[in-house]
Amino acid sequence: AQSVTQPDIHITVSEGASLELRCNYSYGATPYLFWYVQSPGQGLQLLLKYFSGDTLVQGIKGFEAEFKRSQSSFNLRKPSVHWSDAAEYFCAVGAESSASKIIFGSGTRLSIRP
Amino acid sequence: AAGVIQSPRHLIKEKRETATLKCYPIPRHDTVYWYQQGPGQDPQFLISFYEKMQSDKGSIPDRFSAQQFSDYHSELNMSSLELGDSALYFCASSSTKELGASYEQYFGPGTRLTVT
């Protein structure tokens, strides 16, 4: 079965510092991978997605992610975080059993230190 | 650009009552999905519809039902509400018209249901 693991429950970084959020997936074929961001009490906003092609994908708000098949990873990165980046980040994978549902990881809460 | 619309945004019900949540997808999107996010939890897939037919089913309780109408909006009906049903309910929509596009889901702002 498909699954997504986000090993870091909570990360705190200083404003202006670089960021990397880890995501590992379990999937039988080429995965469809996503990163979503959720601010407190808000909906889910798609940051970026990987379907195929270039393994380094660029997203909104200066985020990028790299798909590494050998490591089954899709880590999210940002070179310099801003206080407004504080939120919950979810890695997700398109389910193998159907073209529809998305399976989410447990999320990583990002706090920004002034 | 138009986004997914959900109504109501907040809903307070008592145990054993019923609730109906509505979702209006992005225009020309043909697929609607429902997710439930409990406090501090990740979103869990409930059910989806494509062209008014149920396309996939997840961990949706038997007390819940849903449908998609001819104008593509969807309603999630919840009966015999329990305290554990308190959660944020997201609707998402997508289009199958483009190759791979069905994997890109656009989420609504959610309906926060509180059961007391």
Short mmCIF file of C-alpha atoms in Angstrom, two decimals:
data_model
loop_
_atom_site.label_atom_id
_atom_site.label_comp_id
_atom_site.label_asym_id
_atom_site.label_seq_id
_atom_site.Cartn_x
_atom_site.Cartn_y
_atom_site.Cartn_z
CA ALA A 1 0.00 0.00 0.00
CA GLN A 2 1.05 3.53 -0.59
CA SER A 3 2.27 5.58 2.32
CA VAL A 4 4.04 8.80 3.07
CA THR A 5 6.36 9.42 5.98
CA GLN A 6 7.35 12.80 7.29
CA PRO A 7 9.86 12.01 10.04
CA ASP A 8 9.98 15.49 11.52
CA ILE A 9 6.90 16.47 13.52
CA HIS A 10 8.11 19.96 14.34
CA ILE A 11 11.02 22.02 13.04
CA THR A 12 12.16 25.46 14.13
CA VAL A 13 14.49 27.53 11.98
CA SER A 14 15.69 31.10 12.20
CA GLU A 15 14.34 33.65 9.78
CA GLY A 16 16.65 33.87 6.80
CA ALA A 17 18.03 30.38 7.32
CA SER A 18 17.66 27.57 4.85
CA LEU A 19 15.02 24.89 5.23
CA GLU A 20 14.67 21.26 4.29
CA LEU A 21 11.58 19.23 5.15
CA ARG A 22 11.90 15.50 4.67
CA CYS A 23 9.44 13.23 2.96
CA ASN A 24 9.72 9.54 2.12
CA TYR A 25 7.14 7.61 0.21
CA SER A 26 6.24 4.03 -0.47
CA TYR A 27 4.81 3.42 -3.90
CA GLY A 28 4.87 0.62 -6.45
CA ALA A 29 5.32 2.66 -9.59
CA THR A 30 6.23 6.18 -10.58
CA PRO A 31 4.60 8.29 -7.94
CA TYR A 32 2.65 11.47 -8.24
CA LEU A 33 4.01 13.62 -5.41
CA PHE A 34 2.84 16.86 -3.85
CA TRP A 35 3.67 19.32 -1.13
CA TYR A 36 0.82 21.26 0.46
CA VAL A 37 0.98 24.04 3.03
CA GLN A 38 -1.68 24.76 5.61
CA SER A 39 -1.75 27.85 7.79
CA PRO A 40 -3.62 27.57 11.10
CA GLY A 41 -7.34 27.15 10.53
CA GLN A 42 -6.90 27.48 6.80
CA GLY A 43 -7.23 25.26 3.77
CA LEU A 44 -4.55 23.39 1.88
CA GLN A 45 -2.52 25.23 -0.71
CA LEU A 46 -0.50 23.34 -3.30
CA LEU A 47 3.15 24.40 -3.21
CA LEU A 48 4.44 22.13 -5.96
CA LYS A 49 3.97 18.80 -7.63
CA TYR A 50 5.96 16.11 -9.41
CA PHE A 51 4.46 13.95 -12.11
CA SER A 52 7.41 13.15 -14.36
CA GLY A 53 10.38 14.76 -16.06
CA ASP A 54 12.85 17.01 -14.32
CA THR A 55 13.40 15.71 -10.81
CA LEU A 56 13.91 19.19 -9.38
CA VAL A 57 10.60 21.01 -9.33
CA GLN A 58 9.99 24.63 -8.55
CA GLY A 59 6.95 25.78 -6.67
CA ILE A 60 5.36 28.90 -5.36
CA LYS A 61 6.75 31.12 -2.60
CA GLY A 62 10.34 30.19 -3.44
CA PHE A 63 10.01 26.51 -2.56
CA GLU A 64 11.52 23.64 -4.50
CA ALA A 65 11.58 19.89 -4.10
CA GLU A 66 13.75 17.14 -5.50
CA PHE A 67 12.48 13.69 -6.41
CA LYS A 68 15.04 10.98 -5.69
CA ARG A 69 13.80 7.60 -6.76
CA SER A 70 16.79 5.75 -5.28
CA GLN A 71 15.98 7.15 -1.86
CA SER A 72 12.18 7.22 -2.26
CA SER A 73 12.32 10.82 -1.15
CA PHE A 74 10.76 14.11 -2.13
CA ASN A 75 12.27 16.67 0.22
CA LEU A 76 11.09 20.26 0.25
CA ARG A 77 13.63 23.05 0.38
CA LYS A 78 13.79 26.80 0.62
CA PRO A 79 17.05 28.76 0.68
CA SER A 80 15.85 31.50 3.02
CA VAL A 81 12.69 31.29 5.11
CA HIS A 82 10.45 34.17 6.04
CA TRP A 83 8.31 34.51 9.16
CA SER A 84 5.24 34.06 6.97
CA ASP A 85 6.39 30.52 6.11
CA ALA A 86 5.37 29.32 9.57
CA ALA A 87 2.69 26.72 8.88
CA GLU A 88 2.02 22.99 8.63
CA TYR A 89 3.50 21.28 5.60
CA PHE A 90 2.10 18.08 4.18
CA CYS A 91 3.78 15.78 1.72
CA ALA A 92 1.33 13.67 -0.29
CA VAL A 93 1.28 10.94 -2.92
CA GLY A 94 -1.27 10.05 -5.55
CA ALA A 95 -2.77 6.70 -4.62
CA GLU A 96 -1.83 3.62 -6.61
CA SER A 97 -5.25 2.03 -6.45
CA SER A 98 -7.08 4.79 -8.20
CA ALA A 99 -6.46 7.98 -10.04
CA SER A 100 -8.32 9.97 -7.47
CA LYS A 101 -7.43 10.03 -3.84
CA ILE A 102 -4.36 11.61 -2.30
CA ILE A 103 -2.62 10.10 0.68
CA PHE A 104 -1.10 12.63 3.03
CA GLY A 105 1.82 12.36 5.39
CA SER A 106 1.35 13.29 9.01
CA GLY A 107 2.70 16.78 8.44
CA THR A 108 5.62 18.85 9.69
CA ARG A 109 4.94 21.96 11.68
CA LEU A 110 7.39 24.74 10.84
CA SER A 111 8.11 27.48 13.35
CA ILE A 112 10.25 30.50 12.53
CA ARG A 113 12.57 31.97 15.12
CA PRO A 114 12.88 35.79 14.79
CA ALA B 1 -9.40 32.79 -10.62
CA ALA B 2 -12.39 30.95 -9.23
CA GLY B 3 -11.68 28.55 -6.41
CA VAL B 4 -13.50 25.73 -4.69
CA ILE B 5 -16.34 27.04 -2.56
CA GLN B 6 -17.53 25.31 0.56
CA SER B 7 -20.49 26.16 2.70
CA PRO B 8 -21.01 26.67 5.47
CA ARG B 9 -17.57 27.59 6.74
CA HIS B 10 -18.48 26.80 10.32
CA LEU B 11 -21.18 24.52 11.68
CA ILE B 12 -22.11 23.59 15.22
CA LYS B 13 -24.35 20.60 15.80
CA GLU B 14 -25.35 18.47 18.74
CA LYS B 15 -24.85 14.74 19.03
CA ARG B 16 -27.27 12.64 17.00
CA GLU B 17 -28.16 15.58 14.75
CA THR B 18 -27.61 15.66 11.01
CA ALA B 19 -25.44 17.99 8.94
CA THR B 20 -25.10 18.75 5.25
CA LEU B 21 -21.92 20.22 3.83
CA LYS B 22 -21.83 21.67 0.34
CA CYS B 23 -19.03 21.95 -2.16
CA TYR B 24 -18.94 23.92 -5.41
CA PRO B 25 -15.98 22.87 -7.58
CA ILE B 26 -13.94 25.07 -9.83
CA PRO B 27 -15.85 25.64 -13.08
CA ARG B 28 -15.28 22.87 -15.64
CA HIS B 29 -13.84 20.54 -13.03
CA ASP B 30 -15.58 17.18 -13.21
CA THR B 31 -14.26 15.41 -10.11
CA VAL B 32 -14.94 16.20 -6.48
CA TYR B 33 -13.24 14.75 -3.41
CA TRP B 34 -14.05 14.91 0.29
CA TYR B 35 -11.45 14.76 3.06
CA GLN B 36 -11.74 14.84 6.83
CA GLN B 37 -9.04 16.40 9.00
CA GLY B 38 -9.30 15.82 12.72
CA PRO B 39 -7.52 18.08 15.20
CA GLY B 40 -3.77 17.76 14.74
CA GLN B 41 -4.25 15.09 12.09
CA ASP B 42 -3.50 14.83 8.40
CA PRO B 43 -6.41 14.92 5.95
CA GLN B 44 -8.03 11.55 5.38
CA PHE B 45 -9.78 10.74 2.13
CA LEU B 46 -13.50 10.02 2.47
CA ILE B 47 -15.04 9.72 -0.98
CA SER B 48 -14.86 11.06 -4.52
CA PHE B 49 -17.17 11.53 -7.48
CA TYR B 50 -16.50 11.73 -11.19
CA GLU B 51 -19.27 12.83 -13.53
CA LYS B 52 -21.84 12.33 -10.77
CA MET B 53 -20.78 8.73 -10.09
CA GLN B 54 -18.84 7.60 -7.04
CA SER B 55 -15.29 6.98 -8.22
CA ASP B 56 -13.49 6.02 -5.03
CA LYS B 57 -14.28 5.41 -1.40
CA GLY B 58 -12.07 5.78 1.61
CA SER B 59 -12.68 5.74 5.33
CA ILE B 60 -16.16 7.18 5.20
CA PRO B 61 -18.49 6.03 7.99
CA ASP B 62 -21.76 4.38 7.03
CA ARG B 63 -23.53 7.30 8.73
CA PHE B 64 -22.19 9.58 6.02
CA SER B 65 -23.33 9.74 2.43
CA ALA B 66 -22.49 11.99 -0.45
CA GLN B 67 -23.52 12.73 -3.98
CA GLN B 68 -22.60 14.89 -6.91
CA PHE B 69 -25.30 16.75 -8.78
CA SER B 70 -25.80 17.62 -12.44
CA ASP B 71 -24.12 21.01 -11.93
CA TYR B 72 -21.13 19.14 -10.41
CA HIS B 73 -21.61 20.51 -6.93
CA SER B 74 -21.46 17.92 -4.18
CA GLU B 75 -23.04 17.46 -0.79
CA LEU B 76 -21.79 15.45 2.15
CA ASN B 77 -24.62 14.31 4.41
CA MET B 78 -23.77 13.29 7.92
CA SER B 79 -26.29 11.68 10.25
CA SER B 80 -26.29 10.58 13.89
CA LEU B 81 -23.39 12.90 14.55
CA GLU B 82 -20.85 11.87 17.15
CA LEU B 83 -18.35 13.94 19.09
CA GLY B 84 -15.59 12.31 17.07
CA ASP B 85 -17.01 13.77 13.88
CA SER B 86 -15.74 17.19 14.92
CA ALA B 87 -13.21 18.04 12.26
CA LEU B 88 -12.35 20.19 9.31
CA TYR B 89 -13.97 18.83 6.17
CA PHE B 90 -12.28 19.68 2.92
CA CYS B 91 -13.63 19.46 -0.55
CA ALA B 92 -11.29 19.39 -3.51
CA SER B 93 -11.90 19.37 -7.24
CA SER B 94 -9.95 18.42 -10.31
CA SER B 95 -10.26 18.06 -14.04
CA THR B 96 -9.69 14.83 -15.94
CA LYS B 97 -9.56 16.61 -19.27
CA GLU B 98 -5.76 16.91 -19.28
CA LEU B 99 -3.34 14.02 -19.00
CA GLY B 100 -2.20 13.75 -15.39
CA ALA B 101 -4.40 16.64 -14.37
CA SER B 102 -6.64 14.41 -12.29
CA TYR B 103 -3.85 14.18 -9.76
CA GLU B 104 -3.83 17.92 -9.17
CA GLN B 105 -6.53 18.66 -6.66
CA TYR B 106 -7.55 22.14 -5.68
CA PHE B 107 -8.79 22.39 -2.13
CA GLY B 108 -11.53 24.54 -0.71
CA PRO B 109 -11.18 26.44 2.57
CA GLY B 110 -12.97 23.71 4.50
CA THR B 111 -15.99 23.49 6.73
CA ARG B 112 -15.25 23.31 10.43
CA LEU B 113 -17.80 21.05 12.06
CA THR B 114 -18.11 21.07 15.82
CA VAL B 115 -20.30 18.46 17.47
CA THR B 116 -21.28 19.18 21.07
#
